[in-house]
Coordinates of C-alpha atoms in Angstrom, one line a residue:
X61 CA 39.5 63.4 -6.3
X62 CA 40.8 63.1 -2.9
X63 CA 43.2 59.6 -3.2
X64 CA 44.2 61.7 -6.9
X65 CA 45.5 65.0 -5.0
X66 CA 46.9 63.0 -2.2
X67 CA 48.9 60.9 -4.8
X68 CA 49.3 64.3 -7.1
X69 CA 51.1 66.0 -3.6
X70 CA 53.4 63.1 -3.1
X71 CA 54.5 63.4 -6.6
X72 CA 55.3 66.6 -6.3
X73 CA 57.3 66.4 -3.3
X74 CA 58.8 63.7 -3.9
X75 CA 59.9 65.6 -8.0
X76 CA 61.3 68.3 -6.1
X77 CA 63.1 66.6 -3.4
X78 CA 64.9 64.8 -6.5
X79 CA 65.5 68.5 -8.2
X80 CA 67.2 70.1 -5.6
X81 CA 69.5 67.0 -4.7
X82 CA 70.3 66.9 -8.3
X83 CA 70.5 70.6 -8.5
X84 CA 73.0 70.8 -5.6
X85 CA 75.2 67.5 -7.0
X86 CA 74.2 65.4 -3.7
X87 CA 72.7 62.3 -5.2
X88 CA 75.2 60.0 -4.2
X89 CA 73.4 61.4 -0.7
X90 CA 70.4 59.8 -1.1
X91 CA 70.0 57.0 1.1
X92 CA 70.9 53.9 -1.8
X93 CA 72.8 56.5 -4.0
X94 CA 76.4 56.2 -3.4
X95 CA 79.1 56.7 -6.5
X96 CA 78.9 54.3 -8.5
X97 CA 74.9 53.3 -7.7
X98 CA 72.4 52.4 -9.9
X99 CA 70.6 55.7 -8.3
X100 CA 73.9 57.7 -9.4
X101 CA 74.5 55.7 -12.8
X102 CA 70.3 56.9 -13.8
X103 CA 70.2 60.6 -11.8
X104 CA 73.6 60.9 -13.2
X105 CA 73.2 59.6 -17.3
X106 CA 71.9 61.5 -20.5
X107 CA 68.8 60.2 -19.6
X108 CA 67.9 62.7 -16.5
X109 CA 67.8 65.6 -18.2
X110 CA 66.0 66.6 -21.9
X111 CA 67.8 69.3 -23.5
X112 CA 70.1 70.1 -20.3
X113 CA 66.7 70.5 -18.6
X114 CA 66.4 68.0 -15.4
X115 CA 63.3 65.8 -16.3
X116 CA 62.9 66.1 -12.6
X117 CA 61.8 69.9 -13.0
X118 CA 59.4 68.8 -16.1
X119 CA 57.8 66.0 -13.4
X120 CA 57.4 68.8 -11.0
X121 CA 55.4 70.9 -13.1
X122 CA 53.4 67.3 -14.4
X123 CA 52.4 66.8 -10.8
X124 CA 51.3 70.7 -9.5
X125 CA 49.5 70.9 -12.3
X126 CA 47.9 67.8 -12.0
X127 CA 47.2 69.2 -8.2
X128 CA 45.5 72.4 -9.1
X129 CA 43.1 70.2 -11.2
X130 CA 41.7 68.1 -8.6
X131 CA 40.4 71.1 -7.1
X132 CA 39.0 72.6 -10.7
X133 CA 39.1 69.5 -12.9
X134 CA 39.1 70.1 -16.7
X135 CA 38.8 66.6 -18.7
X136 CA 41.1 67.3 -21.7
X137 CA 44.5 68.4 -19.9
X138 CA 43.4 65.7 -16.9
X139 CA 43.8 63.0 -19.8
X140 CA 46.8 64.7 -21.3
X141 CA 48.6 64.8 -18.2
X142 CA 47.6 61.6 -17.2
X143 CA 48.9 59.7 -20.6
X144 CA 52.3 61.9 -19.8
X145 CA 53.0 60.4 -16.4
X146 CA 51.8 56.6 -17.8
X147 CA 53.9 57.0 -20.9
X148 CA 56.8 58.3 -19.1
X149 CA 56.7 55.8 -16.4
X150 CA 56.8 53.4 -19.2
X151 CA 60.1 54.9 -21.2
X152 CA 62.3 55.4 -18.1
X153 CA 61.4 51.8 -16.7
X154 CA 62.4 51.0 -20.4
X155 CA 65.8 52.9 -19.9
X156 CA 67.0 51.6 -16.4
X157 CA 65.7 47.9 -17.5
X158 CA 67.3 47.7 -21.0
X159 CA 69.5 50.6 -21.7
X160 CA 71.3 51.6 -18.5
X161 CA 70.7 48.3 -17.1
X162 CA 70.8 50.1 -13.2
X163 CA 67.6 50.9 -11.1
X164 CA 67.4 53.7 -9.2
X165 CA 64.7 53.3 -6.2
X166 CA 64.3 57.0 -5.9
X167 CA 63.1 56.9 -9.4
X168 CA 61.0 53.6 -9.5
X169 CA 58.8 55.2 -6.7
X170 CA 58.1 58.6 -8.3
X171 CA 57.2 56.5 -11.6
X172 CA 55.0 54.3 -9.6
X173 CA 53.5 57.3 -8.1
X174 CA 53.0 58.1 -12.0
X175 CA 51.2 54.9 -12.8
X176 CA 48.6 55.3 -9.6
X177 CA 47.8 59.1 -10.9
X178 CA 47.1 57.9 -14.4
X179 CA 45.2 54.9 -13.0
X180 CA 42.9 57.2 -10.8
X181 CA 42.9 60.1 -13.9
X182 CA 42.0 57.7 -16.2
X183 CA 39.3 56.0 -14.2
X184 CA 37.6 59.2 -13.6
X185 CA 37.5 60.3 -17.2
X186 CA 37.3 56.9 -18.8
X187 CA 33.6 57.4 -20.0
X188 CA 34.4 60.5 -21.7
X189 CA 38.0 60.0 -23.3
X190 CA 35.9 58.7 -26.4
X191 CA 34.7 62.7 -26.2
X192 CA 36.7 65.0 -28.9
X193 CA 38.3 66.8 -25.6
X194 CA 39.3 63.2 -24.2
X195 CA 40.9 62.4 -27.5
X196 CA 42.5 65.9 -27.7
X197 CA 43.8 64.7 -24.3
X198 CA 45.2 61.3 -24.8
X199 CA 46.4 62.6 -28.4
X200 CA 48.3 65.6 -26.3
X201 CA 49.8 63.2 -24.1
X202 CA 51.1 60.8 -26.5
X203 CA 52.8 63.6 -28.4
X204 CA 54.7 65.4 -25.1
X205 CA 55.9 62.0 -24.9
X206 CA 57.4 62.1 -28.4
X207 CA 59.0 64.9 -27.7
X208 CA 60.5 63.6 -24.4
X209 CA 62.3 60.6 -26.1
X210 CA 62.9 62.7 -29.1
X211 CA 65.1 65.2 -27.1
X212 CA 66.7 62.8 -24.7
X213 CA 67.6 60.5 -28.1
X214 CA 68.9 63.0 -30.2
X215 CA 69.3 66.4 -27.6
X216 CA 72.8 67.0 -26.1
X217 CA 74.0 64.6 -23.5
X218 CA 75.2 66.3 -19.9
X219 CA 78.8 66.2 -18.9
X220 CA 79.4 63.7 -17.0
X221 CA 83.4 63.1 -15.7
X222 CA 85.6 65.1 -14.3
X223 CA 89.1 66.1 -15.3
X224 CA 92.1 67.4 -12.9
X225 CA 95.7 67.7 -12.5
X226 CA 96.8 65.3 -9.8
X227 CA 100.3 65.5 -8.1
X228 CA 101.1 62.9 -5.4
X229 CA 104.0 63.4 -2.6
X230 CA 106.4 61.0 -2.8
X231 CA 105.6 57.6 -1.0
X232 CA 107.6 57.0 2.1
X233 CA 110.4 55.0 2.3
X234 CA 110.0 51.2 4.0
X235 CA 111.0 51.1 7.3
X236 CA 114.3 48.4 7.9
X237 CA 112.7 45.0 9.0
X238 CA 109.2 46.0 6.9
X239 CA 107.7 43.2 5.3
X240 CA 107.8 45.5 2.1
X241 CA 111.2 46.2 2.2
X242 CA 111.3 45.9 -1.6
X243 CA 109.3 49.1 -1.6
X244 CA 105.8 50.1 -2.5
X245 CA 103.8 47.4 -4.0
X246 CA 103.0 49.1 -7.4
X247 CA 106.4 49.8 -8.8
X248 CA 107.8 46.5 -6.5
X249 CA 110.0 44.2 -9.0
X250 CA 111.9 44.4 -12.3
X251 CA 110.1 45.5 -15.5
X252 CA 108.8 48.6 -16.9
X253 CA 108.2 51.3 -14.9
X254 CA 107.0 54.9 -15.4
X255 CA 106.5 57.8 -13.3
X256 CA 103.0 59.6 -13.1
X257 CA 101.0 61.8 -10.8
X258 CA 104.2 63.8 -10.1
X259 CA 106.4 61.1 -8.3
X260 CA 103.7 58.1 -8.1
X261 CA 106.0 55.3 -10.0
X262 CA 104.0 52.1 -11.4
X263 CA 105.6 48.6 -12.6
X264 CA 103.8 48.5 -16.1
X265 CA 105.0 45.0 -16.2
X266 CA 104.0 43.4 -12.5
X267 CA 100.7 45.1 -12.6
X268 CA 97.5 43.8 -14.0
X269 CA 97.8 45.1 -17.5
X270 CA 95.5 44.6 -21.0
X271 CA 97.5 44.9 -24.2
X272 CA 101.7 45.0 -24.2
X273 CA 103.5 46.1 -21.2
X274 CA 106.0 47.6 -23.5
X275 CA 103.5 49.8 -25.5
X276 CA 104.2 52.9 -26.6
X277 CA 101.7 54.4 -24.1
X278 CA 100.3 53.6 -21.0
X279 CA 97.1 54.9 -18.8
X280 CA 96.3 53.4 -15.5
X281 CA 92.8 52.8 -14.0
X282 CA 91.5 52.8 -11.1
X283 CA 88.0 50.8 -11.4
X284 CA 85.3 49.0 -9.3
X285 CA 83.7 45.6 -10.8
X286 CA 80.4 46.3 -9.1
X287 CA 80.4 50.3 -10.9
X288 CA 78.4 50.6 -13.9
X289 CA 80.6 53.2 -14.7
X290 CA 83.7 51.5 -14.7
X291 CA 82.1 49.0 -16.6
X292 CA 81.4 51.5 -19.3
X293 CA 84.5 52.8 -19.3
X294 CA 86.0 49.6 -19.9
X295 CA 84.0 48.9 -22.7
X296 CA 84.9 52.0 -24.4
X297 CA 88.9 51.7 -23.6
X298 CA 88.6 48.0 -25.3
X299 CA 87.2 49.5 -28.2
X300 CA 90.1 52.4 -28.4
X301 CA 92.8 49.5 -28.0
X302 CA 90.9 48.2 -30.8
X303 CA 91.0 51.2 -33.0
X304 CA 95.1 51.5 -32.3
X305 CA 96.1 47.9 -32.2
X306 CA 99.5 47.3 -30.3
X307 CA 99.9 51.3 -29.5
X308 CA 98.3 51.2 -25.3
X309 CA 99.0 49.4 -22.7
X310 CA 95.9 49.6 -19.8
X311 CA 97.4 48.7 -16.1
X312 CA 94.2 48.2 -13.9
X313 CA 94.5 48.6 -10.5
X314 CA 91.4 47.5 -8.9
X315 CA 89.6 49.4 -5.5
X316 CA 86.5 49.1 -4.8
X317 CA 84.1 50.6 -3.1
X318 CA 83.6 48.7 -0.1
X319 CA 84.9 49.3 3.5
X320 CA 85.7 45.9 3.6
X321 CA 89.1 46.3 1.7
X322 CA 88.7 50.3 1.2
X323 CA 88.7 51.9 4.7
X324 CA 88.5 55.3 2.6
X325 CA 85.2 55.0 1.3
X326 CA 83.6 58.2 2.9
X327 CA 80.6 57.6 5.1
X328 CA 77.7 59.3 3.0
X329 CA 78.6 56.6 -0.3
X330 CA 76.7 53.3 0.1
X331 CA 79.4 50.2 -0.1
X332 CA 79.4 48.5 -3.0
X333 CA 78.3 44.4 -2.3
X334 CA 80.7 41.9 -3.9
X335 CA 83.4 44.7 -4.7
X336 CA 86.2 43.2 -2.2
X337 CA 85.7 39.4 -3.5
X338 CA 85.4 40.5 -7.2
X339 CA 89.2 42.6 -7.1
X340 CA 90.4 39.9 -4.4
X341 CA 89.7 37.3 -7.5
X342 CA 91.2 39.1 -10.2
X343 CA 94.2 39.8 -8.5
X344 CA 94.5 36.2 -8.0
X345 CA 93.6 35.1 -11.6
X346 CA 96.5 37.6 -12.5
X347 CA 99.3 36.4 -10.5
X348 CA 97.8 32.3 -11.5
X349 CA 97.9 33.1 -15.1
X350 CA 98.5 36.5 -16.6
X351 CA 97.8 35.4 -19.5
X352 CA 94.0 34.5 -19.1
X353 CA 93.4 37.6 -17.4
X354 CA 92.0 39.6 -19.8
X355 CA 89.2 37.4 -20.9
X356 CA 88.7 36.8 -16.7
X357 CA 88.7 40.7 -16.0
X358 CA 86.0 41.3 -19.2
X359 CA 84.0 38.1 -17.4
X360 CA 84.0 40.0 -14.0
X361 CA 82.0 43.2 -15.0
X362 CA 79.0 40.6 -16.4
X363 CA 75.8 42.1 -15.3
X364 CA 74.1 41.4 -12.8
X365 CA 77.2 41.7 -10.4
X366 CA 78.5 38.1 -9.4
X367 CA 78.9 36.9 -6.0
X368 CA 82.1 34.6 -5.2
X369 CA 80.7 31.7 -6.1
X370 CA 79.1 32.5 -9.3
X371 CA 82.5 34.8 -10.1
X372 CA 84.9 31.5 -9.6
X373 CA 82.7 29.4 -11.7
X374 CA 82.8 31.8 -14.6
X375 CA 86.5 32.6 -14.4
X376 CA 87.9 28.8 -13.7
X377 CA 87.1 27.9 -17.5
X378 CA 88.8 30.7 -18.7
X379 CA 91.8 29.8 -17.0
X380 CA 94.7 28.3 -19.0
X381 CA 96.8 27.5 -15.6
X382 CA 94.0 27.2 -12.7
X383 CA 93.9 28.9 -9.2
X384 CA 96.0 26.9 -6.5
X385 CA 94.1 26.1 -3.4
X386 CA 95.5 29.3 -1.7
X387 CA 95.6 31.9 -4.4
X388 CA 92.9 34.0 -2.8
X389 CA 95.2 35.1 0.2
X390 CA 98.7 36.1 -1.3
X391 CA 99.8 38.4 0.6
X392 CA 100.3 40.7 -2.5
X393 CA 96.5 40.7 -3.0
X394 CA 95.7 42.4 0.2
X395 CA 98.8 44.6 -0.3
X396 CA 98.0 45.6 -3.8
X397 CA 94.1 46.2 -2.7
X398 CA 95.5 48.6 0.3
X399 CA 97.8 50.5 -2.1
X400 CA 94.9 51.0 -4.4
X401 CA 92.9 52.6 -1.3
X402 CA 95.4 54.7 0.4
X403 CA 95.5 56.2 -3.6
X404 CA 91.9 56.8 -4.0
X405 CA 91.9 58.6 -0.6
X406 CA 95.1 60.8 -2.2
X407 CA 93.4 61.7 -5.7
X408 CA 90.4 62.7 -4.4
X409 CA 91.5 65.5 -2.8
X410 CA 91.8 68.4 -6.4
X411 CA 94.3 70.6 -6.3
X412 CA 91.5 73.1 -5.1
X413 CA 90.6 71.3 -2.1
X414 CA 87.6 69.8 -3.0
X415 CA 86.5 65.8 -2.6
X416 CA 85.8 64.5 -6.0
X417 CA 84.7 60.9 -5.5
X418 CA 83.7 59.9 -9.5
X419 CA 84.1 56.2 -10.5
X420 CA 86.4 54.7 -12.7
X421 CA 89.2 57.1 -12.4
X422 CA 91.8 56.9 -15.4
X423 CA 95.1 58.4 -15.3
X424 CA 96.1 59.0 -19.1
X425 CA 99.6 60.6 -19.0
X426 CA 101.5 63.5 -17.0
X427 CA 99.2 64.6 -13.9
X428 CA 95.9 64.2 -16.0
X429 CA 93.5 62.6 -14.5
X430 CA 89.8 61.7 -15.7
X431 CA 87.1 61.3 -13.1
X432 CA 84.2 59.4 -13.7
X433 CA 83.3 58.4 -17.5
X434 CA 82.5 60.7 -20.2
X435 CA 78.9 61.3 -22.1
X436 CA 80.0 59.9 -25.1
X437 CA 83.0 57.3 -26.7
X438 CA 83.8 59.9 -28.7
X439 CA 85.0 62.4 -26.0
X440 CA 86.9 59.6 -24.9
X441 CA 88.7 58.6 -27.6
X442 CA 89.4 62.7 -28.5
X443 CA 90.6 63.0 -24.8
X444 CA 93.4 60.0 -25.3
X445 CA 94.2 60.8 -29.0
X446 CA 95.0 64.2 -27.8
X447 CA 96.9 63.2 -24.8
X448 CA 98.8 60.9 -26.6
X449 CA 99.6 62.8 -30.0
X450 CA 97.8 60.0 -32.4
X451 CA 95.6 60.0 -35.1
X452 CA 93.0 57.4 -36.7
X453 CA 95.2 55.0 -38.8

């Protein structure tokens, strides 16, 4: 029973190490957890919790009690608990793999940790789970399991974005002689322009846009192509252009999360790899041919995360005009990707003080401001219908 409690201990360190991180909203702490992480995208989904309850806590109390019986072992709860940990081990590999589609390493190890216990469990009581206690104790296990996936499919989802009011001073004037004499980069040009954020001013036209640039409305967002997040929340904005055809207009302004091209990216969140070259190539698929860009910016958020290479050779098909020899180092790339930075550093600071640092943040009319993606397309789709004063059609 010795390697079983020794196994059993780490568990349970390692469950409540998780809990109060969780607890205390510093995942994107954790060493391979920055915003935007497949640590965050799984500590932070529907899927951590079971009835607003953190299945954290419910692995801490798996693994003390599977403690206190390796010092008085009783066969039928040593089997149930032991089918719990294996069967769970087995849905949330299940969720990252297939359903999130993110891995958090945190996680992997305390389900691995799961798999050992049940091994060792199992291999001590394998000669009497044919006993009516051991089948009492597999058939317990097998239905707590039910009743974890039951709740986490059909109990409520957490929350999971943000909203604030955002107001932005007024960008400074260029200096005489400044290369960007024109002034700042995203209202720079002729074309549509509307005033957000209090005084932030955006060229709806010049930007990187999806759908008409002379919609009737218009949100902006600020996205990553290596966030899971941001790749959700596209999804579900493509699906609410859908829904009110010709009526929204999306600019996209992308900054990453990478020091590389974001000097802002505080020093606790993990860079993201392949963020800078992704938003560096957009931009330039953009300016080549704006209109191919859609079907290039949906191609960029493919999973897994592209690197240059890979990203050019899926993007240069889809290309009606293709990329001249220097596209990737217009000046107005880096200048865009530095305005987009110097803005996440300003919108992260709330009106209350506080550093918010959620991924994708969309900007959908006035000062409003959502952080982060919601738990559901339907809060999205209320958010924006009620933002905007429209109805289903």
């Amino acid at each position: 029973m010795i390697p079983l409690r020794l196994l059993a201990a780490c568990g349970l360190l390692l469950s409540g190490y998780l809990l109060i991180q969780k607890a205390t909203g510093k995942i994107s702490y954790l060493v391979g957890c920055g915003t935007g992480s497949g640590c965050e995208n799984v500590l932070g989904s529907q899927w951590s919790q079971w009835f607003h309850v953190p299945v954290t806590a419910l692995s801490l109390l798996l693994y003390a009690a599977l403690f206190f019986l390796t010092f008085k072992p009783q066969r039928t709860a040593l089997l149930a608990i032991a089918t719990g940990l294996a069967g769970a081990a087995i849905w949330f590999g299940i969720v990252q793999g297939f359903i999130l589609k993110s891995f958090c390493p945190w996680c992997l190890s305390a389900h691995l940790i799961g798999l050992a216990c049940a091994a060792l469990a199992f291999r001590s009581q394998w000669s009497r789970a044919a006993t009516p206690a051991g089948t009492t104790g597999l058939l317990g296990g097998l239905a707590a399991i039910a009743v974890l996936i039951a709740g986490q499919v059909f109990g409520p989802a957490p929350d999971t974005h943000l909203e604030t009011n955002v107001v932005l001073a007024k960008e400074p004037k260029p200096a005489a002689g400044d290369t960007a004499a024109a002034g700042p980069v995203h209202s720079r040009g002729e074309g549509r322009k509307i005033t957000l954020l209090g005084n932030k001013e955006y060229n709806v036209s010049t930007l990187p846009h999806l759908g008409n640039a002379d919609a009737p409305h218009v949100v902006v967002k600020y996205y990553d192509y290596a966030c899971d997040s941001c790749r959700d929340l596209h999804e579900d904005l493509n699906a609410f252009m859908v829904k009110y055809p010709g009526q929204f207009c999306v600019v996209l302004l992308p900054c990453p999360i990478n020091r590389g091209c974001n000097p802002h990216v505080p020093e606790h969140i993990n860079d993201h790899p392949k963020a800078c070259e992704l938003a560096r190539l957009a931009l330039a698929c953009w300016r080549s041919d704006p209109e191919s860009f859609p079907a290039v910016h949906h191609a960029l958020f493919g999973r897994p995360v592209m690197d240059a290479g890979k990203a050019m050779e899926t993007v240069k098909p889809l290309m009606k005009k293709p990329l001249a020899s220097d596209a990737l180092a217009d000046p107005w790339i880096a200048e865009v990707l530095a305005a987009d930075a110097e803005d996440y550093k300003r919108v992260n600071v709330t009106n209350a003080g506080s550093m918010n640092y959620l991924m994708p943040k969309l900007l959908v009319g006035g000062t409003k401001m959502l952080h982060g993606v919601t738990k559901s397309r339907a809060i999205l789709f209320q958010a924006l219908e009620s933002e905007f004063k429209v109805s289903s059609p």
